[in-house]
mmCIF file of C-alpha atoms in Angstrom:
data_model
loop_
_atom_site.group_PDB
_atom_site.id
_atom_site.type_symbol
_atom_site.label_atom_id
_atom_site.label_comp_id
_atom_site.label_asym_id
_atom_site.label_seq_id
_atom_site.Cartn_x
_atom_site.Cartn_y
_atom_site.Cartn_z
ATOM 1 C CA MET A 1 71.864 89.337 127.101
ATOM 2 C CA ALA A 2 70.177 90.454 130.300
ATOM 3 C CA ASP A 3 72.296 87.905 132.191
ATOM 4 C CA LEU A 4 75.324 90.072 131.354
ATOM 5 C CA GLY A 5 73.651 93.224 132.606
ATOM 6 C CA ILE A 6 73.035 94.524 129.073
ATOM 7 C CA LYS A 7 69.582 96.099 129.286
ATOM 8 C CA ASN A 8 70.198 99.434 127.582
ATOM 9 C CA PRO A 9 69.544 99.210 123.793
ATOM 10 C CA THR A 10 72.529 101.468 123.119
ATOM 11 C CA LEU A 11 74.795 99.161 125.132
ATOM 12 C CA GLY A 12 73.484 96.239 123.105
ATOM 13 C CA ALA A 13 74.181 98.126 119.875
ATOM 14 C CA ILE A 14 77.734 98.754 121.087
ATOM 15 C CA GLN A 15 78.327 94.990 121.169
ATOM 16 C CA ILE A 16 77.351 94.824 117.499
ATOM 17 C CA SER A 17 79.388 97.904 116.633
ATOM 18 C CA ILE A 18 82.542 96.555 118.295
ATOM 19 C CA PHE A 19 82.353 93.408 116.175
ATOM 20 C CA VAL A 20 81.779 95.405 112.990
ATOM 21 C CA LEU A 21 84.520 97.948 113.771
ATOM 22 C CA ALA A 22 86.941 95.047 114.142
ATOM 23 C CA PHE A 23 86.120 94.196 110.523
ATOM 24 C CA ALA A 24 87.400 97.673 109.648
ATOM 25 C CA LEU A 25 90.737 97.220 111.407
ATOM 26 C CA GLY A 26 91.446 93.600 110.488
ATOM 27 C CA PRO A 27 91.927 94.086 106.725
ATOM 28 C CA ILE A 28 94.405 96.930 107.311
ATOM 29 C CA PHE A 29 96.846 94.287 108.549
ATOM 30 C CA ALA A 30 95.539 91.102 106.937
ATOM 31 C CA ALA A 31 95.482 92.396 103.351
ATOM 32 C CA PRO A 32 99.128 93.591 103.319
ATOM 33 C CA LEU A 33 100.228 90.384 105.046
ATOM 34 C CA SER A 34 98.495 88.384 102.307
ATOM 35 C CA GLU A 35 100.675 90.207 99.755
ATOM 36 C CA ILE A 36 103.795 89.126 101.669
ATOM 37 C CA TYR A 37 103.033 85.634 102.999
ATOM 38 C CA GLY A 38 100.205 84.577 100.685
ATOM 39 C CA ARG A 39 96.422 84.413 100.804
ATOM 40 C CA SER A 40 95.790 80.951 102.242
ATOM 41 C CA ILE A 41 97.841 81.214 105.444
ATOM 42 C CA ILE A 42 96.193 84.544 106.323
ATOM 43 C CA VAL A 43 92.702 83.125 105.833
ATOM 44 C CA ARG A 44 93.459 80.052 107.960
ATOM 45 C CA THR A 45 95.146 82.026 110.747
ATOM 46 C CA CYS A 46 92.349 84.584 110.921
ATOM 47 C CA ASN A 47 89.775 81.799 110.961
ATOM 48 C CA ILE A 48 91.467 80.189 113.978
ATOM 49 C CA LEU A 49 91.349 83.563 115.739
ATOM 50 C CA PHE A 50 87.637 83.826 114.952
ATOM 51 C CA ILE A 51 86.954 80.332 116.294
ATOM 52 C CA ALA A 52 88.825 80.909 119.560
ATOM 53 C CA PHE A 53 87.208 84.224 120.428
ATOM 54 C CA SER A 54 83.731 83.186 119.257
ATOM 55 C CA ILE A 55 83.910 80.346 121.767
ATOM 56 C CA GLY A 56 85.121 82.855 124.345
ATOM 57 C CA SER A 57 82.175 85.145 123.560
ATOM 58 C CA GLY A 58 79.786 82.368 124.463
ATOM 59 C CA PHE A 59 81.439 81.969 127.871
ATOM 60 C CA ALA A 60 81.549 85.724 128.660
ATOM 61 C CA GLN A 61 80.274 86.622 132.133
ATOM 62 C CA ASN A 62 79.941 90.387 131.710
ATOM 63 C CA ALA A 63 79.639 93.038 129.021
ATOM 64 C CA ALA A 64 83.361 93.876 129.055
ATOM 65 C CA GLN A 65 84.417 90.263 128.463
ATOM 66 C CA LEU A 66 81.903 89.950 125.646
ATOM 67 C CA ALA A 67 83.123 93.173 124.030
ATOM 68 C CA VAL A 68 86.770 92.057 124.066
ATOM 69 C CA CYS A 69 85.960 88.618 122.667
ATOM 70 C CA ARG A 70 83.665 90.035 119.991
ATOM 71 C CA PHE A 71 86.353 92.502 118.919
ATOM 72 C CA PHE A 72 89.002 89.831 118.353
ATOM 73 C CA ALA A 73 86.434 87.509 116.779
ATOM 74 C CA GLY A 74 85.684 90.331 114.341
ATOM 75 C CA VAL A 75 89.373 90.799 113.560
ATOM 76 C CA GLY A 76 89.620 87.084 112.811
ATOM 77 C CA GLY A 77 86.415 87.056 110.813
ATOM 78 C CA SER A 78 87.698 89.832 108.568
ATOM 79 C CA GLY A 79 90.460 87.638 107.124
ATOM 80 C CA GLY A 80 88.398 86.315 104.248
ATOM 81 C CA LEU A 81 87.137 89.787 103.382
ATOM 82 C CA ALA A 82 90.686 91.130 103.490
ATOM 83 C CA VAL A 83 91.927 88.852 100.699
ATOM 84 C CA PHE A 84 88.670 88.858 98.727
ATOM 85 C CA GLY A 85 89.807 91.382 96.107
ATOM 86 C CA GLY A 86 93.266 89.859 95.876
ATOM 87 C CA VAL A 87 91.943 86.380 95.158
ATOM 88 C CA LEU A 88 89.676 87.777 92.434
ATOM 89 C CA ALA A 89 92.656 89.377 90.704
ATOM 90 C CA ASP A 90 94.841 86.281 91.239
ATOM 91 C CA ILE A 91 92.547 83.733 89.631
ATOM 92 C CA TRP A 92 90.059 85.310 87.227
ATOM 93 C CA ASP A 93 90.641 87.448 84.156
ATOM 94 C CA LEU A 94 88.627 90.546 83.283
ATOM 95 C CA LYS A 95 85.969 88.621 81.394
ATOM 96 C CA GLU A 96 85.151 86.182 84.193
ATOM 97 C CA ARG A 97 85.867 88.474 87.149
ATOM 98 C CA ALA A 98 82.333 89.881 87.402
ATOM 99 C CA LYS A 99 80.801 86.395 87.570
ATOM 100 C CA ALA A 100 83.358 85.244 90.120
ATOM 101 C CA SER A 101 82.814 88.354 92.211
ATOM 102 C CA ALA A 102 79.074 87.791 92.034
ATOM 103 C CA LEU A 103 79.443 84.224 93.283
ATOM 104 C CA MET A 104 81.723 85.247 96.134
ATOM 105 C CA SER A 105 79.477 88.205 96.993
ATOM 106 C CA THR A 106 76.475 85.878 97.123
ATOM 107 C CA LEU A 107 78.236 83.738 99.701
ATOM 108 C CA LEU A 108 79.285 86.835 101.654
ATOM 109 C CA ILE A 109 75.751 88.234 101.864
ATOM 110 C CA LEU A 110 74.305 84.901 102.982
ATOM 111 C CA GLY A 111 75.995 85.376 106.367
ATOM 112 C CA PRO A 112 74.328 88.648 107.389
ATOM 113 C CA VAL A 113 71.047 87.431 105.882
ATOM 114 C CA VAL A 114 70.812 83.843 107.134
ATOM 115 C CA GLY A 115 72.674 84.561 110.388
ATOM 116 C CA PRO A 116 69.984 86.726 112.020
ATOM 117 C CA ALA A 117 67.269 84.341 110.854
ATOM 118 C CA CYS A 118 69.033 81.386 112.477
ATOM 119 C CA GLY A 119 70.133 83.453 115.469
ATOM 120 C CA GLY A 120 66.592 84.499 116.271
ATOM 121 C CA TRP A 121 65.394 80.904 116.477
ATOM 122 C CA ILE A 122 68.476 79.753 118.375
ATOM 123 C CA SER A 123 68.154 82.483 121.008
ATOM 124 C CA GLU A 124 64.458 81.697 121.435
ATOM 125 C CA ARG A 125 64.906 77.961 121.870
ATOM 126 C CA ALA A 126 68.322 77.740 123.537
ATOM 127 C CA SER A 127 70.426 80.735 124.574
ATOM 128 C CA TRP A 128 72.103 83.703 122.946
ATOM 129 C CA ARG A 129 75.420 82.008 123.805
ATOM 130 C CA TRP A 130 74.743 79.376 121.154
ATOM 131 C CA THR A 131 74.680 82.155 118.545
ATOM 132 C CA CYS A 132 78.427 82.443 119.266
ATOM 133 C CA TRP A 133 79.183 78.737 119.516
ATOM 134 C CA VAL A 134 77.357 77.602 116.358
ATOM 135 C CA PRO A 135 79.379 79.920 114.039
ATOM 136 C CA ALA A 136 82.543 78.728 115.803
ATOM 137 C CA MET A 137 81.593 75.120 115.020
ATOM 138 C CA ALA A 138 80.915 75.985 111.377
ATOM 139 C CA ALA A 139 84.223 77.860 111.115
ATOM 140 C CA ALA A 140 86.066 74.899 112.654
ATOM 141 C CA ALA A 141 84.588 72.589 110.021
ATOM 142 C CA LEU A 142 85.633 75.004 107.268
ATOM 143 C CA GLU A 143 89.130 75.211 108.760
ATOM 144 C CA ILE A 144 89.512 71.453 108.389
ATOM 145 C CA ILE A 145 88.242 71.593 104.806
ATOM 146 C CA SER A 146 90.602 74.470 103.973
ATOM 147 C CA LEU A 147 93.608 72.542 105.259
ATOM 148 C CA ILE A 148 92.818 69.830 102.714
ATOM 149 C CA HIS A 149 91.552 71.758 99.718
ATOM 150 C CA MET A 150 92.568 75.441 99.898
ATOM 151 C CA LYS A 151 95.524 76.220 97.641
ATOM 152 C CA GLU A 152 97.648 79.341 97.409
ATOM 153 C CA SER A 153 96.694 81.771 94.622
ATOM 154 C CA TYR A 154 99.156 84.669 94.937
ATOM 155 C CA ILE A 155 101.685 84.395 92.090
ATOM 156 C CA PRO A 156 104.818 85.670 93.932
ATOM 157 C CA ILE A 157 104.256 83.104 96.694
ATOM 158 C CA LEU A 158 103.640 80.337 94.147
ATOM 159 C CA LEU A 159 106.904 81.230 92.403
ATOM 160 C CA GLU A 160 108.726 81.199 95.716
ATOM 161 C CA GLN A 161 107.318 77.777 96.619
ATOM 162 C CA LYS A 162 108.288 76.399 93.222
ATOM 163 C CA LEU A 163 111.783 77.819 93.642
ATOM 164 C CA GLN A 164 112.248 76.110 97.014
ATOM 165 C CA ARG A 165 111.141 72.768 95.537
ATOM 166 C CA ASN A 166 113.576 73.118 92.648
ATOM 167 C CA LYS A 167 116.416 74.064 94.992
ATOM 168 C CA ARG A 168 115.865 70.874 96.954
ATOM 169 C CA LEU A 169 115.914 68.845 93.739
ATOM 170 C CA HIS A 170 118.915 70.677 92.261
ATOM 171 C CA PRO A 171 121.031 71.981 95.181
ATOM 172 C CA ASP A 172 124.036 72.570 92.932
ATOM 173 C CA MET A 173 122.205 74.996 90.637
ATOM 174 C CA ASP A 174 121.908 78.746 91.175
ATOM 175 C CA LEU A 175 118.157 79.216 90.924
ATOM 176 C CA TYR A 176 116.106 82.335 91.556
ATOM 177 C CA THR A 177 112.828 84.023 90.661
ATOM 178 C CA VAL A 178 112.032 87.536 89.518
ATOM 179 C CA VAL A 179 110.754 88.235 93.038
ATOM 180 C CA GLU A 180 114.068 87.221 94.599
ATOM 181 C CA LEU A 181 115.931 89.647 92.365
ATOM 182 C CA LEU A 182 114.248 92.532 94.171
ATOM 183 C CA SER A 183 116.079 91.956 97.456
ATOM 184 C CA ASP A 184 116.853 89.454 100.145
ATOM 185 C CA LEU A 185 113.629 87.664 101.107
ATOM 186 C CA SER A 186 113.771 88.404 104.828
ATOM 187 C CA THR A 187 114.631 92.048 104.207
ATOM 188 C CA ARG A 188 111.886 92.306 101.617
ATOM 189 C CA ARG A 189 109.319 90.904 104.032
ATOM 190 C CA ALA A 190 110.346 93.104 106.942
ATOM 191 C CA GLY A 191 110.329 96.243 104.842
ATOM 192 C CA SER A 192 107.330 95.254 102.776
ATOM 193 C CA PHE A 193 105.074 94.838 105.783
ATOM 194 C CA ILE A 194 105.641 98.431 106.875
ATOM 195 C CA SER A 195 105.004 99.819 103.406
ATOM 196 C CA SER A 196 102.144 97.396 102.765
ATOM 197 C CA ALA A 197 100.456 98.126 106.096
ATOM 198 C CA ILE A 198 100.220 101.828 105.305
ATOM 199 C CA ARG A 199 99.341 101.287 101.637
ATOM 200 C CA PRO A 200 95.543 101.147 102.223
ATOM 201 C CA VAL A 201 95.708 104.435 104.144
ATOM 202 C CA ILE A 202 97.899 106.027 101.462
ATOM 203 C CA TYR A 203 95.444 104.936 98.783
ATOM 204 C CA LEU A 204 92.628 106.725 100.616
ATOM 205 C CA LEU A 205 94.659 109.880 101.199
ATOM 206 C CA VAL A 206 96.194 110.372 97.753
ATOM 207 C CA ASP A 207 93.542 108.951 95.409
ATOM 208 C CA PRO A 208 90.433 111.185 95.407
ATOM 209 C CA VAL A 209 88.427 108.796 93.232
ATOM 210 C CA LEU A 210 89.044 105.891 95.604
ATOM 211 C CA PHE A 211 88.250 108.082 98.600
ATOM 212 C CA LEU A 212 84.956 109.366 97.159
ATOM 213 C CA LEU A 213 83.836 105.934 96.022
ATOM 214 C CA SER A 214 84.832 104.410 99.359
ATOM 215 C CA LEU A 215 82.987 107.166 101.220
ATOM 216 C CA TYR A 216 79.795 106.562 99.262
ATOM 217 C CA PHE A 217 80.205 102.787 99.533
ATOM 218 C CA ALA A 218 80.703 103.127 103.298
ATOM 219 C CA PHE A 219 77.695 105.413 103.745
ATOM 220 C CA VAL A 220 75.390 102.968 101.959
ATOM 221 C CA PHE A 221 76.864 100.056 103.924
ATOM 222 C CA GLY A 222 76.233 101.973 107.150
ATOM 223 C CA GLU A 223 72.630 102.537 106.090
ATOM 224 C CA VAL A 224 72.181 98.778 105.694
ATOM 225 C CA TYR A 225 73.193 98.179 109.295
ATOM 226 C CA LEU A 226 71.180 101.167 110.487
ATOM 227 C CA LEU A 227 68.005 99.772 108.917
ATOM 228 C CA ILE A 228 68.712 96.301 110.289
ATOM 229 C CA VAL A 229 68.771 97.781 113.806
ATOM 230 C CA THR A 230 65.205 99.074 113.251
ATOM 231 C CA PHE A 231 63.784 95.618 112.484
ATOM 232 C CA PRO A 232 63.158 94.522 116.116
ATOM 233 C CA ASP A 233 61.253 97.756 116.824
ATOM 234 C CA ILE A 234 59.280 97.872 113.578
ATOM 235 C CA PHE A 235 58.569 94.212 112.899
ATOM 236 C CA GLY A 236 58.897 92.908 116.460
ATOM 237 C CA ASP A 237 57.198 95.552 118.596
ATOM 238 C CA GLY A 238 55.237 97.222 115.796
ATOM 239 C CA TYR A 239 53.916 94.251 113.811
ATOM 240 C CA GLY A 240 54.105 91.726 116.666
ATOM 241 C CA HIS A 241 56.590 89.319 115.071
ATOM 242 C CA SER A 242 58.617 87.015 117.313
ATOM 243 C CA ALA A 243 62.417 87.174 117.358
ATOM 244 C CA GLY A 244 62.516 84.183 115.022
ATOM 245 C CA PHE A 245 60.152 85.781 112.520
ATOM 246 C CA VAL A 246 62.055 89.074 112.663
ATOM 247 C CA GLY A 247 65.028 87.045 111.450
ATOM 248 C CA ILE A 248 62.875 85.738 108.611
ATOM 249 C CA ASP A 249 61.900 89.318 107.756
ATOM 250 C CA LEU A 250 65.593 90.085 107.334
ATOM 251 C CA LEU A 251 65.707 87.621 104.436
ATOM 252 C CA ALA A 252 64.328 90.528 102.404
ATOM 253 C CA GLN A 253 67.888 91.807 102.320
ATOM 254 C CA GLY A 254 69.056 88.584 100.716
ATOM 255 C CA VAL A 255 66.314 88.737 98.096
ATOM 256 C CA GLY A 256 67.238 92.301 97.191
ATOM 257 C CA ASN A 257 70.963 91.583 97.164
ATOM 258 C CA ILE A 258 70.545 88.626 94.826
ATOM 259 C CA LEU A 259 68.329 90.617 92.441
ATOM 260 C CA GLY A 260 70.865 93.441 92.379
ATOM 261 C CA LEU A 261 73.704 90.990 91.915
ATOM 262 C CA ILE A 262 72.066 89.288 88.922
ATOM 263 C CA ALA A 263 71.332 92.643 87.279
ATOM 264 C CA THR A 264 74.881 93.919 87.845
ATOM 265 C CA VAL A 265 76.509 90.800 86.396
ATOM 266 C CA LYS A 266 74.215 90.964 83.369
ATOM 267 C CA VAL A 267 75.079 94.615 82.708
ATOM 268 C CA HIS A 268 78.802 93.979 83.158
ATOM 269 C CA GLY A 269 78.630 91.069 80.714
ATOM 270 C CA ILE A 270 76.972 93.197 78.028
ATOM 271 C CA ILE A 271 79.446 96.051 78.508
ATOM 272 C CA TYR A 272 82.459 93.738 78.406
ATOM 273 C CA GLU A 273 81.323 92.102 75.161
ATOM 274 C CA ARG A 274 80.964 95.520 73.537
ATOM 275 C CA GLN A 275 84.266 96.913 74.792
ATOM 276 C CA THR A 276 86.369 93.904 73.796
ATOM 277 C CA ARG A 277 85.503 94.130 70.113
ATOM 278 C CA PRO A 278 88.493 94.737 67.805
ATOM 279 C CA ASP A 279 87.615 98.426 67.359
ATOM 280 C CA ARG A 280 87.030 99.071 71.069
ATOM 281 C CA ARG A 281 89.177 99.355 74.209
ATOM 282 C CA TYR A 282 88.240 98.100 77.673
ATOM 283 C CA ASN A 283 87.540 100.925 80.119
ATOM 284 C CA PRO A 284 87.601 100.071 83.867
ATOM 285 C CA GLU A 285 85.213 102.957 84.584
ATOM 286 C CA SER A 286 82.510 100.972 82.794
ATOM 287 C CA ARG A 287 82.333 98.822 85.932
ATOM 288 C CA LEU A 288 80.590 101.775 87.605
ATOM 289 C CA VAL A 289 77.629 101.845 85.197
ATOM 290 C CA PRO A 290 75.334 99.703 87.436
ATOM 291 C CA ALA A 291 75.950 102.153 90.288
ATOM 292 C CA PHE A 292 73.781 104.775 88.556
ATOM 293 C CA PRO A 293 70.469 102.866 88.791
ATOM 294 C CA GLY A 294 71.647 101.501 92.134
ATOM 295 C CA ALA A 295 71.833 105.021 93.570
ATOM 296 C CA LEU A 296 68.247 105.700 92.486
ATOM 297 C CA LEU A 297 66.998 102.370 93.849
ATOM 298 C CA ILE A 298 68.527 103.153 97.242
ATOM 299 C CA VAL A 299 66.641 106.438 97.485
ATOM 300 C CA ALA A 300 63.357 104.879 96.326
ATOM 301 C CA GLY A 301 63.723 101.938 98.705
ATOM 302 C CA LEU A 302 64.473 104.159 101.701
ATOM 303 C CA PHE A 303 61.418 106.337 101.080
ATOM 304 C CA LEU A 304 59.121 103.323 100.630
ATOM 305 C CA TYR A 305 60.500 101.586 103.732
ATOM 306 C CA GLY A 306 60.329 104.629 105.992
ATOM 307 C CA PHE A 307 56.980 106.077 104.973
ATOM 308 C CA SER A 308 55.120 102.740 104.884
ATOM 309 C CA ALA A 309 56.460 101.139 108.092
ATOM 310 C CA LEU A 310 53.754 100.731 110.768
ATOM 311 C CA LYS A 311 51.214 102.357 108.422
ATOM 312 C CA TYR A 312 50.556 99.572 105.925
ATOM 313 C CA HIS A 313 50.863 95.793 105.804
ATOM 314 C CA PHE A 314 54.361 94.638 106.801
ATOM 315 C CA ILE A 315 54.995 93.390 103.259
ATOM 316 C CA VAL A 316 55.117 96.976 101.978
ATOM 317 C CA PRO A 317 58.162 98.114 104.020
ATOM 318 C CA LEU A 318 59.798 94.764 103.252
ATOM 319 C CA VAL A 319 59.380 95.496 99.535
ATOM 320 C CA GLY A 320 61.045 98.847 100.165
ATOM 321 C CA PHE A 321 63.901 97.067 101.907
ATOM 322 C CA VAL A 322 64.240 94.670 98.944
ATOM 323 C CA ILE A 323 64.512 97.639 96.558
ATOM 324 C CA PHE A 324 67.061 99.299 98.839
ATOM 325 C CA ALA A 325 69.118 96.091 99.129
ATOM 326 C CA ALA A 326 69.083 95.602 95.342
ATOM 327 C CA GLY A 327 70.423 99.113 94.807
ATOM 328 C CA ALA A 328 73.030 98.611 97.515
ATOM 329 C CA MET A 329 74.313 95.467 95.804
ATOM 330 C CA ASN A 330 74.497 97.308 92.459
ATOM 331 C CA ILE A 331 76.771 99.851 94.118
ATOM 332 C CA PHE A 332 78.830 97.393 96.176
ATOM 333 C CA LEU A 333 79.659 95.109 93.272
ATOM 334 C CA ALA A 334 80.267 97.920 90.769
ATOM 335 C CA ILE A 335 82.668 99.853 93.005
ATOM 336 C CA GLN A 336 84.470 96.733 94.186
ATOM 337 C CA LEU A 337 85.120 95.441 90.670
ATOM 338 C CA TYR A 338 86.273 98.875 89.522
ATOM 339 C CA ILE A 339 88.823 99.007 92.352
ATOM 340 C CA VAL A 340 90.072 95.464 91.674
ATOM 341 C CA ASP A 341 90.570 96.306 87.991
ATOM 342 C CA CYS A 342 92.381 99.604 88.575
ATOM 343 C CA PHE A 343 94.946 98.925 91.304
ATOM 344 C CA ALA A 344 98.189 96.961 91.169
ATOM 345 C CA PHE A 345 97.632 95.789 94.762
ATOM 346 C CA PRO A 346 93.916 94.955 94.763
ATOM 347 C CA ALA A 347 93.911 93.418 98.253
ATOM 348 C CA SER A 348 95.200 96.676 99.747
ATOM 349 C CA ALA A 349 92.789 98.760 97.682
ATOM 350 C CA VAL A 350 89.848 96.640 98.823
ATOM 351 C CA ALA A 351 91.179 96.934 102.390
ATOM 352 C CA SER A 352 90.872 100.720 102.028
ATOM 353 C CA LEU A 353 87.288 100.222 100.953
ATOM 354 C CA SER A 354 86.603 97.778 103.782
ATOM 355 C CA PHE A 355 88.099 100.078 106.398
ATOM 356 C CA LEU A 356 85.691 102.930 105.713
ATOM 357 C CA ARG A 357 82.627 100.761 105.171
ATOM 358 C CA PHE A 358 82.971 98.873 108.436
ATOM 359 C CA VAL A 359 83.733 102.069 110.363
ATOM 360 C CA PHE A 360 80.441 103.475 109.094
ATOM 361 C CA ALA A 361 78.632 100.182 109.710
ATOM 362 C CA GLY A 362 79.931 100.125 113.276
ATOM 363 C CA VAL A 363 79.109 103.746 114.076
ATOM 364 C CA PHE A 364 75.703 104.109 112.388
ATOM 365 C CA PRO A 365 73.760 101.745 114.710
ATOM 366 C CA LEU A 366 74.982 103.722 117.746
ATOM 367 C CA PHE A 367 72.996 106.816 116.795
ATOM 368 C CA GLY A 368 70.232 104.991 114.922
ATOM 369 C CA SER A 369 67.818 104.758 117.857
ATOM 370 C CA ARG A 370 68.282 108.464 118.657
ATOM 371 C CA LEU A 371 67.767 109.417 115.016
ATOM 372 C CA PHE A 372 64.493 107.545 114.723
ATOM 373 C CA GLN A 373 63.288 108.692 118.144
ATOM 374 C CA ALA A 374 63.865 112.307 117.147
ATOM 375 C CA LEU A 375 62.535 112.202 113.575
ATOM 376 C CA GLY A 376 60.471 109.032 113.479
ATOM 377 C CA VAL A 377 61.048 106.135 111.131
ATOM 378 C CA ASP A 378 59.547 108.026 108.206
ATOM 379 C CA TRP A 379 61.618 111.198 108.259
ATOM 380 C CA GLY A 380 64.614 109.395 109.731
ATOM 381 C CA THR A 381 64.879 107.210 106.640
ATOM 382 C CA GLY A 382 63.858 110.215 104.537
ATOM 383 C CA LEU A 383 66.911 112.068 105.818
ATOM 384 C CA LEU A 384 69.079 109.078 104.903
ATOM 385 C CA ALA A 385 67.534 109.062 101.420
ATOM 386 C CA PHE A 386 68.318 112.744 100.858
ATOM 387 C CA LEU A 387 71.869 112.268 102.137
ATOM 388 C CA SER A 388 72.329 109.283 99.797
ATOM 389 C CA LEU A 389 71.082 111.369 96.899
ATOM 390 C CA GLY A 390 73.331 114.284 97.769
ATOM 391 C CA LEU A 391 76.413 112.154 98.388
ATOM 392 C CA GLY A 392 76.134 109.721 95.511
ATOM 393 C CA LEU A 393 74.697 111.303 92.397
ATOM 394 C CA PRO A 394 76.870 114.430 92.014
ATOM 395 C CA PHE A 395 80.221 112.676 91.703
ATOM 396 C CA LEU A 396 79.334 109.318 90.139
ATOM 397 C CA PRO A 397 78.896 110.831 86.637
ATOM 398 C CA LEU A 398 82.272 112.549 87.006
ATOM 399 C CA VAL A 399 84.299 109.380 87.691
#
């Protein structure tokens, strides 16, 4: 991005942080809107916003233009994440929800994993601008597919659509749904948006369990992005890998995430079978069980990554990153499923979770270079490991 005058590493990190911070703000509005107007229209509208501003990012002529376009592209890109928890609750029951969440989480983690790998090769062989245009092309193709195949899943909206069809067929009949009994539709929507928009914030403020879990979730998510920022220095400058191969190194995150995902789904399946026996009762807190080993894996992975980087073969820190990523996925999936199971408005609850995690993910890379310059990679990641241990383990057994 030297052609935009971005030569300072911190200024480059700001461009990443702006995009990620937009993912924190987008769900605050998109999730409540999905509980008023439905899931599908929010996903499609946000996707169009992402396409438009991703194209604009590729045509940016200075750092300010790029920052603005990346921000609104991030807001648009957050649409799918905003309704993620809501769709899970809409379609799948408790028994199948863990598997469905695992499948959707697999697709979600492929982006941050495959994206840098592809982006490294694209920027080497073409231009960084194509790293904005190629995702826009892919999103445009998905938009066309969604117009044909994506159906609404939110039950109140489905009831409303069915009611309108029946009213057209039987105009002389007085038809209504349970939703319509609440109030006039237009009044309900106008008032609901205000209450729904502040619901994620209220959840965080009044529910200590949600706040603590979201805080820990966000801290671990921020660590992921903080470690990713170190890859060009460690594997590029330190081990001599090209930009394309640094992207390949990042596939270690995908390997770890998939291993953690498989383990979490397996544990959830065993627990569910035991708790749904005639003499047992399902306990939503059981969703958090995989977070216990996940917390330990995060600490172990951070220590191995930090204290082996630039000292041993590059495979060793990558193994540490795999262990860290596996533990992170244990925690992400466990906390997310617990929140979906416990709240009447899962999309808003997940939006609360998303808000904090993307704030941390956006802020962490900004001080990452200073942290590692001051303490080194070894004790910098060591500090993160101790903080993870101190933040996570004391309250997880109390939930």
